[in-house]
Tab-separated table of C-alpha atoms and ligand atoms in Angstrom:
chain	number	residue	atom	x	y	z
I	1	MET	CA	109.025	88.875	64.187
I	2	SER	CA	110.487	91.242	66.802
I	3	VAL	CA	112.290	94.431	65.859
I	4	ALA	CA	115.578	92.879	67.018
I	5	GLU	CA	115.081	89.788	64.846
I	6	ASP	CA	114.316	92.070	61.935
I	7	ILE	CA	117.785	93.650	62.058
I	8	ARG	CA	119.724	92.456	59.039
I	9	SER	CA	123.182	92.936	57.564
I	10	GLY	CA	123.741	95.322	54.690
I	11	GLU	CA	123.498	92.583	52.078
I	12	THR	CA	122.019	93.530	48.754
I	13	ASP	CA	120.417	91.719	45.824
I	14	GLU	CA	119.090	92.914	42.470
I	15	ALA	CA	115.832	93.822	40.769
I	16	SER	CA	115.470	93.812	37.016
I	17	LEU	CA	113.253	95.904	34.786
I	18	THR	CA	112.394	94.986	31.235
I	19	LEU	CA	111.491	98.073	29.209
I	20	ARG	CA	110.973	98.197	25.437
I	21	GLY	CA	112.720	94.831	25.102
I	22	ALA	CA	115.787	95.865	27.102
I	23	ARG	CA	116.585	94.454	30.565
I	24	HIS	CA	117.868	96.831	33.233
I	25	ASP	CA	119.329	95.494	36.472
I	26	LEU	CA	118.722	97.738	39.482
I	27	PRO	CA	120.589	97.253	42.774
I	28	VAL	CA	118.455	96.577	45.864
I	29	ARG	CA	119.802	98.079	49.088
I	30	ARG	CA	118.967	96.709	52.503
I	31	GLY	CA	118.826	98.814	55.666
I	32	THR	CA	119.039	97.633	59.265
I	33	LEU	CA	115.226	97.713	59.640
I	34	GLY	CA	112.253	98.127	57.336
I	35	PRO	CA	111.697	97.738	53.589
I	36	ASP	CA	114.577	97.331	51.149
I	37	VAL	CA	114.967	100.033	48.483
I	38	ILE	CA	115.434	99.666	44.742
I	39	ASP	CA	118.178	102.114	43.804
I	40	ILE	CA	116.928	103.977	40.686
I	41	THR	CA	119.546	106.737	40.629
I	42	SER	CA	120.720	105.594	37.179
I	43	LEU	CA	117.240	104.754	35.821
I	44	TYR	CA	116.655	107.945	33.782
I	45	GLN	CA	120.174	107.850	32.343
I	46	ASP	CA	119.750	104.159	31.380
I	47	THR	CA	116.110	104.157	30.221
I	48	ASP	CA	115.158	107.797	29.471
I	49	CYS	CA	112.196	107.201	31.808
I	50	PHE	CA	111.275	108.698	35.187
I	51	THR	CA	109.459	106.844	37.953
I	52	TYR	CA	106.037	108.248	38.875
I	53	ASP	CA	104.970	108.425	42.529
I	54	PRO	CA	102.863	111.535	43.434
I	55	GLY	CA	102.643	111.755	47.251
I	56	PHE	CA	105.788	109.604	47.458
I	57	THR	CA	103.893	106.605	48.856
I	58	SER	CA	106.552	104.223	47.505
I	59	THR	CA	109.592	106.492	47.478
I	60	ALA	CA	112.532	106.668	49.877
I	61	SER	CA	113.877	110.220	49.509
I	62	CYS	CA	117.073	109.656	51.489
I	63	GLU	CA	119.047	107.359	53.770
I	64	SER	CA	118.699	108.190	57.449
I	65	LYS	CA	119.794	106.815	60.828
I	66	ILE	CA	117.509	108.944	62.989
I	67	THR	CA	113.932	107.615	63.246
I	68	TYR	CA	112.363	104.312	62.273
I	69	ILE	CA	108.621	103.697	61.892
I	70	ASP	CA	106.948	100.345	61.277
I	71	GLY	CA	103.410	101.322	60.253
I	72	ASP	CA	102.023	97.775	60.353
I	73	LYS	CA	103.395	96.988	63.805
I	74	GLY	CA	102.857	100.490	65.224
I	75	ILE	CA	106.542	100.869	66.106
I	76	LEU	CA	108.390	104.208	66.471
I	77	LEU	CA	112.092	104.275	67.382
I	78	TYR	CA	114.292	107.355	67.906
I	79	ARG	CA	117.857	106.201	67.170
I	80	GLY	CA	116.677	102.660	68.042
I	81	TYR	CA	114.963	103.516	71.345
I	82	PRO	CA	111.166	102.817	71.537
I	83	ILE	CA	109.110	105.998	71.899
I	84	ASP	CA	107.243	104.766	74.997
I	85	GLN	CA	110.515	104.245	76.909
I	86	LEU	CA	111.786	107.712	75.981
I	87	ALA	CA	108.446	109.372	76.836
I	88	GLU	CA	108.488	107.608	80.215
I	89	HIS	CA	112.113	108.131	81.262
I	90	CYS	CA	113.687	111.024	79.306
I	91	THR	CA	113.632	114.784	79.539
I	92	PHE	CA	112.968	116.607	76.289
I	93	LEU	CA	116.558	117.853	75.996
I	94	GLU	CA	117.854	114.331	76.663
I	95	THR	CA	115.697	113.172	73.735
I	96	ALA	CA	116.888	116.131	71.665
I	97	TYR	CA	120.514	115.165	72.352
I	98	LEU	CA	119.765	111.587	71.261
I	99	LEU	CA	118.129	112.709	68.004
I	100	LEU	CA	120.882	115.231	67.236
I	101	TYR	CA	123.973	113.191	68.142
I	102	GLY	CA	122.788	109.566	67.916
I	103	GLU	CA	123.392	108.448	71.505
I	104	LEU	CA	121.792	109.077	74.889
I	105	PRO	CA	124.011	111.618	76.710
I	106	THR	CA	126.138	110.856	79.760
I	107	ALA	CA	125.370	113.022	82.790
I	108	GLU	CA	128.279	115.306	81.854
I	109	GLN	CA	127.214	115.582	78.185
I	110	TYR	CA	123.628	116.256	79.232
I	111	GLU	CA	124.536	119.054	81.659
I	112	ALA	CA	126.762	120.732	79.039
I	113	PHE	CA	124.059	120.486	76.358
I	114	LYS	CA	121.312	121.708	78.697
I	115	ASP	CA	123.464	124.648	79.800
I	116	ARG	CA	124.232	125.568	76.162
I	117	ILE	CA	120.563	125.527	75.200
I	118	THR	CA	119.597	127.470	78.331
I	119	ARG	CA	122.096	130.221	77.489
I	120	HIS	CA	120.396	130.832	74.158
I	121	THR	CA	116.732	130.928	75.144
I	122	MET	CA	116.491	134.745	74.935
I	123	VAL	CA	115.822	136.389	71.564
I	124	HIS	CA	117.381	139.642	70.297
I	125	GLU	CA	115.440	142.405	72.075
I	126	GLN	CA	114.734	144.121	68.770
I	127	MET	CA	112.694	141.077	67.637
I	128	ASN	CA	109.953	142.251	69.982
I	129	ARG	CA	109.121	144.924	67.419
I	130	PHE	CA	108.311	142.238	64.830
I	131	PHE	CA	105.242	141.284	66.769
I	132	THR	CA	103.749	144.777	66.744
I	133	GLY	CA	103.509	144.488	62.950
I	134	PHE	CA	100.957	141.661	63.291
I	135	ARG	CA	97.276	142.084	64.130
I	136	ARG	CA	96.519	140.793	67.618
I	137	ASP	CA	94.218	138.180	66.041
I	138	ALA	CA	96.908	136.889	63.662
I	139	HIS	CA	97.162	133.081	63.761
I	140	PRO	CA	100.227	132.240	65.888
I	141	MET	CA	101.508	129.965	63.103
I	142	ALA	CA	101.588	132.971	60.761
I	143	ILE	CA	103.704	134.766	63.373
I	144	MET	CA	105.987	131.740	63.792
I	145	VAL	CA	106.628	131.472	60.038
I	146	GLY	CA	107.513	135.171	59.891
I	147	VAL	CA	109.553	135.559	63.052
I	148	VAL	CA	111.530	132.315	62.695
I	149	GLY	CA	112.337	133.146	59.085
I	150	ALA	CA	113.570	136.562	60.242
I	151	LEU	CA	116.066	135.051	62.730
I	152	SER	CA	118.642	134.962	59.925
I	153	ALA	CA	118.451	138.769	59.889
I	154	PHE	CA	119.647	138.841	63.505
I	155	TYR	CA	122.120	135.989	63.812
I	156	HIS	CA	124.535	136.478	60.932
I	157	ASP	CA	127.241	134.429	62.688
I	158	SER	CA	125.267	131.171	62.299
I	159	ILE	CA	123.981	131.098	58.731
I	160	ASP	CA	126.991	129.800	56.784
I	161	ILE	CA	125.970	126.156	56.408
I	162	ARG	CA	129.432	125.178	55.121
I	163	ASP	CA	130.885	125.922	58.565
I	164	PRO	CA	130.177	123.056	61.027
I	165	GLU	CA	130.495	125.408	63.998
I	166	GLN	CA	127.929	127.798	62.521
I	167	ARG	CA	125.620	124.858	61.773
I	168	GLU	CA	125.909	123.761	65.401
I	169	MET	CA	125.318	127.316	66.661
I	170	ALA	CA	122.228	127.698	64.472
I	171	SER	CA	120.922	124.334	65.731
I	172	VAL	CA	121.349	125.366	69.371
I	173	ARG	CA	119.758	128.771	68.776
I	174	MET	CA	116.792	127.294	66.929
I	175	ILE	CA	116.030	124.687	69.595
I	176	ALA	CA	116.581	127.188	72.411
I	177	LYS	CA	114.541	130.053	70.964
I	178	MET	CA	111.494	128.255	69.574
I	179	PRO	CA	109.694	128.068	72.965
I	180	THR	CA	110.473	131.743	73.635
I	181	ILE	CA	109.141	132.872	70.243
I	182	ALA	CA	106.102	130.595	70.585
I	183	ALA	CA	105.308	131.980	74.025
I	184	MET	CA	105.727	135.519	72.680
I	185	ALA	CA	103.254	134.723	69.885
I	186	TYR	CA	100.757	133.486	72.477
I	187	LYS	CA	101.250	136.471	74.801
I	188	TYR	CA	100.916	138.877	71.877
I	189	SER	CA	97.585	137.336	70.848
I	190	ALA	CA	96.411	137.518	74.479
I	191	GLY	CA	97.433	141.174	74.784
I	192	GLN	CA	99.729	140.338	77.704
I	193	PRO	CA	103.389	141.368	78.221
I	194	PHE	CA	106.113	139.000	77.058
I	195	VAL	CA	107.660	136.864	79.812
I	196	TYR	CA	111.411	136.256	79.652
I	197	PRO	CA	112.843	132.735	80.052
I	198	LYS	CA	114.275	131.749	83.454
I	199	ASN	CA	117.527	129.805	83.500
I	200	ASP	CA	116.645	127.788	86.591
I	201	LEU	CA	113.661	126.081	84.898
I	202	ASP	CA	113.815	123.086	82.574
I	203	TYR	CA	112.699	123.329	78.955
I	204	SER	CA	109.035	122.389	79.472
I	205	ALA	CA	108.531	124.302	82.730
I	206	ASN	CA	110.202	127.373	81.225
I	207	PHE	CA	107.822	127.270	78.273
I	208	LEU	CA	104.711	126.909	80.448
I	209	ARG	CA	105.855	129.803	82.610
I	210	MET	CA	106.583	132.059	79.597
I	211	CYS	CA	103.032	131.317	78.374
I	212	PHE	CA	101.022	131.556	81.569
I	213	ALA	CA	102.946	133.770	84.049
I	214	VAL	CA	101.918	137.430	84.461
I	215	PRO	CA	104.046	140.192	86.056
I	216	CYS	CA	101.595	140.839	88.872
I	217	GLU	CA	102.025	137.512	90.693
I	218	GLU	CA	104.416	134.625	91.210
I	219	PHE	CA	103.867	131.638	88.900
I	220	GLU	CA	104.094	128.133	90.301
I	221	VAL	CA	104.732	125.492	87.623
I	222	ASP	CA	102.546	122.414	88.191
I	223	PRO	CA	104.761	119.271	88.056
I	224	VAL	CA	101.973	117.136	86.531
I	225	LEU	CA	101.402	119.654	83.737
I	226	THR	CA	105.159	120.030	83.224
I	227	ARG	CA	105.533	116.248	82.896
I	228	ALA	CA	102.674	116.206	80.389
I	229	MET	CA	104.270	119.029	78.372
I	230	ARG	CA	107.610	117.208	78.383
I	231	ARG	CA	105.968	114.002	77.182
I	232	ILE	CA	104.036	115.842	74.451
I	233	PHE	CA	107.266	117.456	73.219
I	234	ILE	CA	109.031	114.061	73.148
I	235	LEU	CA	106.171	112.396	71.222
I	236	HIS	CA	106.234	115.136	68.563
I	237	ALA	CA	110.015	115.496	68.217
I	238	ASP	CA	110.625	113.530	65.013
I	239	HIS	CA	108.827	111.226	62.614
I	240	GLU	CA	111.014	110.083	59.700
I	241	GLN	CA	110.427	111.803	56.329
I	242	ASN	CA	107.003	113.385	56.969
I	243	ALA	CA	105.830	116.318	54.853
I	244	SER	CA	107.365	119.106	56.957
I	245	THR	CA	110.661	117.272	57.459
I	246	SER	CA	110.869	116.636	53.715
I	247	THR	CA	110.201	120.363	53.226
I	248	VAL	CA	113.086	121.259	55.537
I	249	ARG	CA	115.390	118.814	53.729
I	250	LEU	CA	114.411	120.143	50.296
I	251	ALA	CA	114.868	123.770	51.399
I	252	GLY	CA	118.209	122.848	52.976
I	253	SER	CA	119.362	121.063	49.816
I	254	SER	CA	119.488	124.424	48.020
I	255	GLY	CA	121.863	125.781	50.697
I	256	ALA	CA	119.236	128.041	52.291
I	257	ASN	CA	120.128	129.165	55.809
I	258	PRO	CA	118.819	126.968	58.659
I	259	PHE	CA	116.364	129.577	59.980
I	260	ALA	CA	114.743	129.835	56.535
I	261	CYS	CA	114.559	126.034	56.314
I	262	ILE	CA	112.826	125.743	59.695
I	263	SER	CA	110.413	128.514	58.689
I	264	ALA	CA	109.536	126.467	55.581
I	265	GLY	CA	108.956	123.423	57.795
I	266	ILE	CA	106.632	125.449	60.040
I	267	ALA	CA	104.638	126.579	57.005
I	268	CYS	CA	104.191	122.981	55.825
I	269	LEU	CA	103.323	121.675	59.302
I	270	TRP	CA	100.463	124.224	59.472
I	271	GLY	CA	98.315	122.254	57.011
I	272	PRO	CA	95.270	120.436	58.518
I	273	ALA	CA	96.344	117.163	56.879
I	274	HIS	CA	99.615	117.365	58.847
I	275	GLY	CA	100.424	119.273	62.023
I	276	GLY	CA	97.264	121.358	61.796
I	277	ALA	CA	95.232	118.203	62.489
I	278	ASN	CA	95.411	118.614	66.278
I	279	GLU	CA	93.643	121.980	66.028
I	280	ALA	CA	91.230	120.543	63.433
I	281	ALA	CA	90.559	117.432	65.551
I	282	LEU	CA	89.509	119.432	68.604
I	283	THR	CA	87.391	121.757	66.464
I	284	MET	CA	85.725	118.663	64.983
I	285	LEU	CA	85.071	117.138	68.445
I	286	GLN	CA	83.579	120.438	69.623
I	287	GLU	CA	81.389	120.528	66.486
I	288	VAL	CA	80.196	116.962	67.166
I	289	GLY	CA	79.488	118.171	70.692
I	290	THR	CA	77.588	115.165	72.038
I	291	VAL	CA	77.853	111.395	71.773
I	292	ASP	CA	74.473	111.069	70.034
I	293	ARG	CA	75.749	113.057	67.037
I	294	ILE	CA	78.739	110.741	66.401
I	295	PRO	CA	76.953	108.423	63.884
I	296	GLU	CA	76.194	111.466	61.678
I	297	TYR	CA	79.894	112.346	61.485
I	298	ILE	CA	81.006	108.738	61.002
I	299	GLN	CA	78.588	108.594	58.060
I	300	ARG	CA	79.980	111.829	56.611
I	301	ALA	CA	83.560	110.522	56.961
I	302	LYS	CA	82.572	107.456	54.907
I	303	ASP	CA	80.719	109.452	52.240
I	304	LYS	CA	82.885	109.739	49.130
I	305	ASN	CA	80.958	112.825	48.079
I	306	ASP	CA	81.633	114.572	51.374
I	307	PRO	CA	85.134	116.083	51.784
I	308	PHE	CA	84.776	115.715	55.575
I	309	ARG	CA	87.401	113.517	57.200
I	310	LEU	CA	87.683	112.349	60.765
I	311	MET	CA	90.513	114.632	61.902
I	312	GLY	CA	93.044	112.829	64.079
I	313	PHE	CA	92.342	109.552	62.278
I	314	GLY	CA	94.362	107.815	59.588
I	315	HIS	CA	98.012	108.031	58.670
I	316	ARG	CA	100.191	107.574	55.610
I	317	VAL	CA	102.461	105.155	57.439
I	318	TYR	CA	100.617	103.792	60.487
I	319	LYS	CA	98.130	101.121	59.446
I	320	ASN	CA	97.920	100.204	63.102
I	321	TYR	CA	97.406	102.269	66.230
I	322	ASP	CA	99.867	105.207	66.278
I	323	PRO	CA	102.065	104.330	69.301
I	324	ARG	CA	102.140	108.018	70.203
I	325	ALA	CA	98.324	108.158	70.372
I	326	LYS	CA	98.286	105.545	73.160
I	327	ILE	CA	100.723	107.604	75.255
I	328	MET	CA	98.813	110.783	74.394
I	329	GLN	CA	95.546	109.237	75.562
I	330	LYS	CA	97.168	108.299	78.909
I	331	THR	CA	98.591	111.827	79.224
I	332	CYS	CA	95.179	113.256	78.397
I	333	HIS	CA	93.586	111.450	81.346
I	334	GLU	CA	96.405	112.588	83.684
I	335	VAL	CA	96.058	116.240	82.677
I	336	LEU	CA	92.250	116.236	82.861
I	337	ASP	CA	92.483	114.738	86.363
I	338	ALA	CA	95.142	117.293	87.378
I	339	VAL	CA	93.032	120.246	86.222
I	340	GLY	CA	89.785	118.760	87.546
I	341	HIS	CA	88.178	118.199	84.116
I	342	HIS	CA	88.095	114.374	84.287
I	343	ASP	CA	84.458	114.504	83.198
I	344	ASP	CA	85.195	116.794	80.220
I	345	PRO	CA	82.331	116.061	77.767
I	346	ILE	CA	84.749	116.421	74.835
I	347	LEU	CA	86.801	113.490	76.135
I	348	LYS	CA	83.643	111.397	76.377
I	349	VAL	CA	82.888	112.242	72.710
I	350	ALA	CA	86.476	111.371	71.709
I	351	LEU	CA	86.491	108.024	73.539
I	352	GLU	CA	83.072	107.041	72.121
I	353	LEU	CA	83.982	108.207	68.620
I	354	GLU	CA	87.173	106.144	68.771
I	355	ARG	CA	85.241	103.097	70.023
I	356	ILE	CA	82.635	103.352	67.251
I	357	ALA	CA	85.193	104.064	64.498
I	358	LEU	CA	87.454	101.172	65.492
I	359	SER	CA	84.522	98.757	65.227
I	360	ASP	CA	83.286	100.150	61.886
I	361	ASP	CA	84.107	98.105	58.758
I	362	TYR	CA	85.049	101.225	56.755
I	363	PHE	CA	87.762	102.224	59.233
I	364	ILE	CA	88.865	98.641	59.781
I	365	GLN	CA	89.148	97.920	56.054
I	366	LYS	CA	91.045	101.177	55.396
I	367	LYS	CA	93.174	100.648	58.532
I	368	LEU	CA	92.265	104.049	59.943
I	369	TYR	CA	93.327	104.398	63.570
I	370	PRO	CA	93.646	107.409	65.870
I	371	ASN	CA	96.921	109.239	65.266
I	372	ILE	CA	98.863	111.484	67.602
I	373	ASP	CA	96.579	114.425	66.868
I	374	PHE	CA	93.376	112.778	68.077
I	375	TYR	CA	94.020	113.158	71.815
I	376	SER	CA	96.586	115.935	71.771
I	377	GLY	CA	93.976	118.639	71.174
I	378	ILE	CA	91.950	117.707	74.264
I	379	THR	CA	95.151	117.560	76.333
I	380	LEU	CA	96.481	120.912	75.135
I	381	LYS	CA	93.097	122.583	75.734
I	382	ALA	CA	93.148	121.205	79.299
I	383	LEU	CA	96.699	122.602	79.714
I	384	GLY	CA	95.181	126.028	79.021
I	385	PHE	CA	96.219	126.616	75.398
I	386	PRO	CA	93.820	128.059	72.800
I	387	THR	CA	93.291	125.796	69.746
I	388	ASP	CA	95.307	128.054	67.434
I	389	MET	CA	98.388	127.394	69.591
I	390	PHE	CA	98.232	123.601	69.176
I	391	THR	CA	100.259	123.396	65.968
I	392	VAL	CA	102.735	125.919	67.399
I	393	LEU	CA	103.468	123.442	70.204
I	394	PHE	CA	103.903	120.719	67.585
I	395	ALA	CA	106.413	123.001	65.802
I	396	ILE	CA	108.429	123.615	68.995
I	397	ALA	CA	108.945	119.873	69.430
I	398	ARG	CA	109.408	119.056	65.750
I	399	THR	CA	112.158	121.685	65.434
I	400	VAL	CA	114.482	119.148	67.079
I	401	GLY	CA	113.654	116.552	64.422
I	402	TRP	CA	113.869	119.088	61.606
I	403	ILE	CA	117.305	120.212	62.818
I	404	ALA	CA	118.545	116.619	63.268
I	405	GLN	CA	117.375	115.671	59.762
I	406	TRP	CA	118.745	118.901	58.263
I	407	LYS	CA	122.172	118.297	59.861
I	408	GLU	CA	122.164	114.695	58.611
I	409	MET	CA	121.374	115.862	55.086
I	410	ILE	CA	123.957	118.681	55.082
I	411	GLY	CA	126.592	116.275	56.394
I	412	ASP	CA	125.841	113.668	53.685
I	413	PRO	CA	128.669	113.777	51.093
I	414	LEU	CA	126.221	112.459	48.451
I	415	GLN	CA	123.741	115.261	49.138
I	416	ARG	CA	122.693	117.303	46.078
I	417	ILE	CA	119.925	119.825	45.481
I	418	GLY	CA	116.554	118.059	45.458
I	419	ARG	CA	114.960	118.480	42.038
I	420	PRO	CA	112.141	116.020	41.133
I	421	ARG	CA	110.943	115.697	37.520
I	422	GLN	CA	107.395	115.193	36.145
I	423	LEU	CA	105.087	113.409	33.721
I	424	TYR	CA	104.253	116.229	31.291
I	425	THR	CA	100.743	116.058	29.792
I	426	GLY	CA	100.419	119.681	28.664
I	427	PRO	CA	100.245	121.093	25.095
I	428	THR	CA	102.923	120.179	22.568
I	429	GLU	CA	104.849	123.062	20.982
I	430	ARG	CA	102.663	125.641	19.182
I	431	ALA	CA	103.244	129.120	17.636
I	432	TYR	CA	102.199	132.401	19.301
I	433	VAL	CA	98.911	133.885	18.004
I	434	PRO	CA	98.577	137.686	18.124
I	435	MET	CA	95.708	138.822	20.344
I	436	LYS	CA	93.788	140.366	17.386
I	437	ASP	CA	93.648	136.927	15.759
I	438	ARG	CA	92.460	134.923	18.810
V	1	LIG	C1	100.479	113.950	61.176
V	1	LIG	O1	103.600	111.809	58.005
V	1	LIG	C2	103.663	111.893	59.269
V	1	LIG	O2	104.417	111.172	59.914
V	1	LIG	C3	102.763	112.949	59.909
V	1	LIG	C4	102.756	112.993	61.438
V	1	LIG	C5	104.098	113.426	61.958
V	1	LIG	O3	104.370	113.122	63.141
V	1	LIG	O4	104.822	114.156	61.242
V	1	LIG	O5	102.443	111.723	61.962
V	1	LIG	C6	101.743	114.007	61.945
V	1	LIG	O6	100.343	114.694	60.236
V	1	LIG	C7	99.436	112.921	61.535
V	1	LIG	C8	98.240	112.912	60.518
V	1	LIG	C9	97.300	114.049	60.919
V	1	LIG	N1	96.262	114.251	59.910
V	1	LIG	C10	94.963	113.958	60.180
V	1	LIG	O7	94.560	113.432	61.220
V	1	LIG	C11	94.004	114.416	59.089
V	1	LIG	C12	93.006	113.280	58.785
V	1	LIG	N2	93.755	112.209	58.155
V	1	LIG	C13	93.731	112.148	56.692
V	1	LIG	O8	93.692	113.386	56.064
V	1	LIG	C14	94.714	111.122	56.129
V	1	LIG	O9	94.555	109.988	56.860
V	1	LIG	C15	96.193	111.466	56.082
V	1	LIG	C16	96.453	112.767	55.386
V	1	LIG	C17	96.771	111.518	57.450
V	1	LIG	C18	96.877	110.339	55.293
V	1	LIG	O10	96.430	110.439	54.010
V	1	LIG	P1	96.911	109.364	52.891
V	1	LIG	O11	97.984	108.481	53.395
V	1	LIG	O12	97.170	110.125	51.635
V	1	LIG	O13	95.670	108.446	52.774
V	1	LIG	P2	94.482	108.746	51.815
V	1	LIG	O14	94.070	110.168	51.955
V	1	LIG	O15	94.827	108.238	50.475
V	1	LIG	O16	93.346	107.845	52.477
V	1	LIG	C19	93.249	106.476	52.135
V	1	LIG	C20	91.765	106.201	52.204
V	1	LIG	C21	90.944	107.179	51.350
V	1	LIG	O17	89.771	106.498	50.932
V	1	LIG	P3	89.761	105.935	49.371
V	1	LIG	O18	89.993	107.142	48.482
V	1	LIG	O19	90.895	104.920	49.298
V	1	LIG	O20	88.391	105.332	49.213
V	1	LIG	O21	91.280	106.376	53.544
V	1	LIG	C22	90.352	107.444	53.607
V	1	LIG	C23	90.505	108.250	52.325
V	1	LIG	O22	89.267	108.853	51.950
V	1	LIG	N3	90.697	108.238	54.772
V	1	LIG	C24	89.822	108.748	55.635
V	1	LIG	C25	90.599	109.394	56.599
V	1	LIG	N4	91.905	109.278	56.292
V	1	LIG	C26	91.963	108.572	55.152
V	1	LIG	N5	88.474	108.718	55.683
V	1	LIG	C27	87.891	109.351	56.734
V	1	LIG	N6	88.576	110.003	57.702
V	1	LIG	C28	89.924	110.033	57.669
V	1	LIG	N7	90.614	110.675	58.617
């Protein structure tokens, strides 16, 4: 069935639960696409029971109109538009506008939005001093968590989340300043001077220039590399209620300021099971090193007693090929050709590892396919970034999705502080025993 055929009206039906002899009817709500949801908001009040779903594999945490994923069909839509069409035809800020406001911008709306973002790409000059507090070998993600969280100390006029204008200002500042802060983190680790943004460059070209330009010579931005950067940003911009987006929503539900919420999202994205997988995937491919060592690693990935996992493979939602991975693989070839590394041995290992894994019963049975992180590491290395910058680039792009989801949550009249419960299996009540008697 096509996506279009799968669109349905908002009809509902009911589920019933029989518990301790009592029947409880639960409303079932239907979205426009994807699985229905059983509304359990009254379950605890009616049954004195919680549901139990560690990892939230069967839990919808919210209603959203932003991004739709069909894991079985390998479909990813931003506000209804297929990711491959956006990656092919859009600029990153055009995609950002779509995610933030729900529609593709007209030429006039796009120019106004682009100009607004451009005007906020500089950071407060005093923020430069933050960096000198870090060791030069600090992981750039550690710097991003710290510096982004500190933005609320500099921009007091955009932290009152009850004021729609301040929410909009914070959103613009966050999206505009992330590339600048990320480039500063890279320059600081390289021991090079910071490079200021230039207003006559687009988002992706500006970022590449802030990372790779040096004061002693002019910097020409390569159009092929800029197109690849733009596409990589678009692919990483949003992804439904993933771990870091859920972190941003939960932080935002307490009323924390938007800069603090994005800093929390960056911290969560850093994990190797999530956004840190692109760095881990390249490190793994470099450790494999040659095609003849692939069977050894495939065996380790299948060994229950070995914690090793094939980084860049598998996904909580995609049980088919991650649609972003296909576009990333194509981009990878384009960048390697552009930089003259088309025979990069690491790519040969990646392609052969993918071929072997996709024909192996273990991976087929567990529906483990390459995800977006499998090819992104090779591409980003070819673009000239060190591995510890890979997740930073992911965070730049995902800031748009985090902001869009945060705004949607804040604007939801039903929104309340997120506060899950638990299944308690600890000790029952007992009296204190003085230390001398223990
Ligand atoms: C991202 O959520 C998102 O949308 C995330 C993301 C986004 O855009 O925000 O798409 C970005 O984070 C992509 C995922 C990047 N992570 C990795 O590439 C790390 C390697 N992948 C795995 O750690 C794992 O696949 C996860 C974390 C991605 C998903 O984990 P799940 O859904 O909890 O699945 P699981 O760990 O329960 O695995 C199911 C089975 C297990 O075997 P059994 O216990 O059932 O026998 O599959 C096995 C796992 O051992 N398995 C793997 C594997 N991934 C899962 N075995 C070997 N190698 C792997 N990569």
